[in-house]
mmCIF file of C-alpha atoms in Angstrom:
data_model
loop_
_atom_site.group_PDB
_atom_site.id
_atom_site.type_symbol
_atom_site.label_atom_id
_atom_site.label_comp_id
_atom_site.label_asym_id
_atom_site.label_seq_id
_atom_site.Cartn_x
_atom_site.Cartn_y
_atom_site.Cartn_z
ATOM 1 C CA UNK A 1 -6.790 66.898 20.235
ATOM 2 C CA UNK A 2 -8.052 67.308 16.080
ATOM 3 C CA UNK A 3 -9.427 70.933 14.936
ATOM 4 C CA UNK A 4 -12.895 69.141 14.353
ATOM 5 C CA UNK A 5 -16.162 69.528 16.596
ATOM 6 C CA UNK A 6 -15.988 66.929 19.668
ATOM 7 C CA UNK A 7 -18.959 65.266 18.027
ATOM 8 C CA UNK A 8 -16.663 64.419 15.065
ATOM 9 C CA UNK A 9 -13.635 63.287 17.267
ATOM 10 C CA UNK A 10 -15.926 61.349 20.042
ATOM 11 C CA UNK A 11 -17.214 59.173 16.810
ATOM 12 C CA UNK A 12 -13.786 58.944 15.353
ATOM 13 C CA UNK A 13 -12.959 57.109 18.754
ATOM 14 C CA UNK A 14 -15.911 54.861 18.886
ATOM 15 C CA UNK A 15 -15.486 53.825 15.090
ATOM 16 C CA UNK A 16 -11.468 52.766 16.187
ATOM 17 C CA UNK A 17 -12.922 50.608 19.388
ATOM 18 C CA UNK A 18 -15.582 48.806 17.180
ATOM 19 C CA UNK A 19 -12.820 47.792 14.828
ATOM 20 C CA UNK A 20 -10.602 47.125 17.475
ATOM 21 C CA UNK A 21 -7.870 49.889 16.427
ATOM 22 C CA UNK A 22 -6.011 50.725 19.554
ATOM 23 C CA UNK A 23 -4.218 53.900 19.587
ATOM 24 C CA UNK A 24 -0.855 52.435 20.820
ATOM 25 C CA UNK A 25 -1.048 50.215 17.201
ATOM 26 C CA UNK A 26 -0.776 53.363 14.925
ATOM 27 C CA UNK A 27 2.940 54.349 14.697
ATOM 28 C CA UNK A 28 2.463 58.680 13.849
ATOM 29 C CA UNK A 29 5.360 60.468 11.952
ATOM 30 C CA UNK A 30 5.070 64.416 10.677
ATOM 31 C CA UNK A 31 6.602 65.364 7.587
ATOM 32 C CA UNK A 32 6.912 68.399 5.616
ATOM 33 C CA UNK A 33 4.517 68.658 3.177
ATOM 34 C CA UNK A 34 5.253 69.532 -0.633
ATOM 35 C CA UNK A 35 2.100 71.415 -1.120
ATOM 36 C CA UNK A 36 1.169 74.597 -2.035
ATOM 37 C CA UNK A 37 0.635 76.517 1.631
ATOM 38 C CA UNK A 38 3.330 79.371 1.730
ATOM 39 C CA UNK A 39 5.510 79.888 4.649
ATOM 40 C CA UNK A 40 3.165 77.822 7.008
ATOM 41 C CA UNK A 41 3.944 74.396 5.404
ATOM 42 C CA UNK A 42 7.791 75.131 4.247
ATOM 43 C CA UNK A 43 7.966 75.891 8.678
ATOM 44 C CA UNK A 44 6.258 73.468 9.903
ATOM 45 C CA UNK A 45 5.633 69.419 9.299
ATOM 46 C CA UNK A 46 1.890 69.592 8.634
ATOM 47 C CA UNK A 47 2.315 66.467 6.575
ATOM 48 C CA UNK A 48 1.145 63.532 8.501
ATOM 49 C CA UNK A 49 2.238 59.949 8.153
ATOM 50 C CA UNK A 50 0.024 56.807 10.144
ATOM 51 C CA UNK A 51 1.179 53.191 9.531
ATOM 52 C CA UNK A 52 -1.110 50.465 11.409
ATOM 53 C CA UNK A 53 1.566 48.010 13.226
ATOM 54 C CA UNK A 54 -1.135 44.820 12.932
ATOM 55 C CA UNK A 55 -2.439 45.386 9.295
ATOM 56 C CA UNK A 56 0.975 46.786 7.841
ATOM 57 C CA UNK A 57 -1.460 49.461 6.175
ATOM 58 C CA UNK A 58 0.027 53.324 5.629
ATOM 59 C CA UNK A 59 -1.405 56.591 5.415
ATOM 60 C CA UNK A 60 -0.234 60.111 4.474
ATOM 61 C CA UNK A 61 -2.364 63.087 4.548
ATOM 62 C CA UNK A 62 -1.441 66.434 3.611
ATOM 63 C CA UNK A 63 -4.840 67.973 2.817
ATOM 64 C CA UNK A 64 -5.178 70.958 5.053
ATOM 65 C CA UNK A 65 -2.800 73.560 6.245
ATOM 66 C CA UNK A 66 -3.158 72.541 10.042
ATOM 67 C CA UNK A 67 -1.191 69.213 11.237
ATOM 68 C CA UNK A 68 -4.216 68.611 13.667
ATOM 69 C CA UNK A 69 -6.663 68.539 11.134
ATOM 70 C CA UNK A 70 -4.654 66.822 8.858
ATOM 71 C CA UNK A 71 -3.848 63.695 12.012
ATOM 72 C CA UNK A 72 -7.555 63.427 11.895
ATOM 73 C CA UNK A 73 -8.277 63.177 8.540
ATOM 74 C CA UNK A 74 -5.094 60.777 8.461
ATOM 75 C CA UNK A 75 -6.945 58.785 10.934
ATOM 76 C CA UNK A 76 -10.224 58.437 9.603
ATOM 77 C CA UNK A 77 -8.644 57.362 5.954
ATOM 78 C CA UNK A 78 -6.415 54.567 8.301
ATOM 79 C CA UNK A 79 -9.855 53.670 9.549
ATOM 80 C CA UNK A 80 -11.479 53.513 6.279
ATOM 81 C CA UNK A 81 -8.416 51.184 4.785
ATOM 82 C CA UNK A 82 -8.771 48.911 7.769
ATOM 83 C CA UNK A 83 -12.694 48.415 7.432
ATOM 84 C CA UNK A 84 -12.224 47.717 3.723
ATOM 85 C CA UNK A 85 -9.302 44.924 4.150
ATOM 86 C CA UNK A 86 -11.388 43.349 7.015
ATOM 87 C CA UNK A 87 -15.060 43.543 5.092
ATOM 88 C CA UNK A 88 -13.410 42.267 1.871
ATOM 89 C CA UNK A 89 -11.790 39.550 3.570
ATOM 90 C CA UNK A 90 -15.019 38.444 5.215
ATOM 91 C CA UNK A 91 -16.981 38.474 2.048
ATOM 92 C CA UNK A 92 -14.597 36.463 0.307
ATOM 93 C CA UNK A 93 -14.590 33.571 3.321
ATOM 94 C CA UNK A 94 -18.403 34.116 2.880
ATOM 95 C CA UNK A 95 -18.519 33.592 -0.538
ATOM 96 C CA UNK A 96 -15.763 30.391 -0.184
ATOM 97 C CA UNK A 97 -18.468 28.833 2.340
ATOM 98 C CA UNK A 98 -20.900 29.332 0.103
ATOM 99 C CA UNK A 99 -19.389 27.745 -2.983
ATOM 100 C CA UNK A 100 -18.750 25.015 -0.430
ATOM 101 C CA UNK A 101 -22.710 24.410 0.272
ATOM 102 C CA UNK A 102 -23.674 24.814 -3.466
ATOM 103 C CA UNK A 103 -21.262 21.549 -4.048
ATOM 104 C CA UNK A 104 -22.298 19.291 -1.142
ATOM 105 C CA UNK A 105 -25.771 20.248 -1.627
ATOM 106 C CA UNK A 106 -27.973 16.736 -3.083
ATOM 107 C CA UNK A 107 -29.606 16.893 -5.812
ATOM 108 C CA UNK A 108 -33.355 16.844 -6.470
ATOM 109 C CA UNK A 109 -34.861 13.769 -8.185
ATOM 110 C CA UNK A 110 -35.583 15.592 -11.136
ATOM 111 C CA UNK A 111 -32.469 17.304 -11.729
ATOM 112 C CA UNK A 112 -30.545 13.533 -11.578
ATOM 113 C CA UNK A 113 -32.924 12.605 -14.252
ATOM 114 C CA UNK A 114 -32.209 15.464 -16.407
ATOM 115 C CA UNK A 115 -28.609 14.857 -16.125
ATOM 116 C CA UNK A 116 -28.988 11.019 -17.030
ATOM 117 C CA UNK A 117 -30.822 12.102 -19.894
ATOM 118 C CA UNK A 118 -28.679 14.306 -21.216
ATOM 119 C CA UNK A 119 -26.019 11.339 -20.785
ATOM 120 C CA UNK A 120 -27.965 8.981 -22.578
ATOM 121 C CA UNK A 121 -28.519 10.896 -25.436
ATOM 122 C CA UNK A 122 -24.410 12.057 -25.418
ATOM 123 C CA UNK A 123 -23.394 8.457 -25.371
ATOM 124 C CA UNK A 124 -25.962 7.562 -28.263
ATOM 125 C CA UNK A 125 -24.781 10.256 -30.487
ATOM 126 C CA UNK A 126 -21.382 9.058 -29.747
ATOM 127 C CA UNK A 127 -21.500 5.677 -30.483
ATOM 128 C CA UNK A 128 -23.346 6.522 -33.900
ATOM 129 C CA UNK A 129 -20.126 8.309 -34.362
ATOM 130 C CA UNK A 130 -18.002 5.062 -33.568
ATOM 131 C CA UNK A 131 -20.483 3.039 -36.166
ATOM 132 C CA UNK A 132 -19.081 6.055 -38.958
ATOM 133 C CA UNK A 133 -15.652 5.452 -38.591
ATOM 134 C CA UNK A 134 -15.887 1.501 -38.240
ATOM 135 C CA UNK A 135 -17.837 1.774 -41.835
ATOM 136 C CA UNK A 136 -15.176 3.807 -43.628
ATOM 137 C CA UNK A 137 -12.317 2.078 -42.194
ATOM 138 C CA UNK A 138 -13.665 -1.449 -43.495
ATOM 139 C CA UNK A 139 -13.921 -0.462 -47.318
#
């Protein structure tokens, strides 16, 4: 199918089943490419174009001279896009969860006694500064 060893294209397969890329959801368009490649590319549509129905994500490749190689390399970069959007959207649920815990999460003895400390002391150097301004308004 691609101008790449069967190694290459049997793990290009597996890597679309494990992300659940089926090859009826990638709609495939050829284009002429505007790159330098003589007669070959102003003949032929070596330019490839993949758009992932599901995901809405688009690819164009017009890297090599040969549309096959080119499909593949389309392909992989589709794959690569697809990976990314999923990955980043788990980490950010992840991370959403985890900000989550961190606010439910009770606080040790010592760390409420710190923090009503830290009060006290706040509302004492406050009400000094009420004690101020009841002194100068009197005179």
């Amino acid at each position: 199918m691609f101008l790449v060893s069967p190694e290459k294209e049997k793990k290009l397969f597996e890597r679309m089943k494990a992300l659940g890329v089926r090859q009826v959801d990638i709609e495939e368009k050829f284009i002429r490419s505007s790159s330098p490649g003589g007669q070959n590319v102003n003949k032929t549509s070596t330019c490839v174009y993949l758009k992932h129905i599901p995901t809405g994500l688009r690819v164009k490749c017009q890297r090599e001279r040969a549309q096959s190689l080119n499909r593949y390399l389309a392909r992989r970069r589709l794959l690569d896009l697809i990976e990314q959007k999923e990955k980043g959207f788990i980490a950010a649920e992840r991370e959403r969860i985890e900000k989550i815990r961190r606010q439910k999460k009770r606080r040790s003895r010592r760390a409420k006694e710190k923090i009503l400390r830290n009060k006290h002391l706040l509302s004492e150097k406050k009400s000094q500064r009420i004690g101020i301004k009841a002194h100068f308004i009197e005179d």
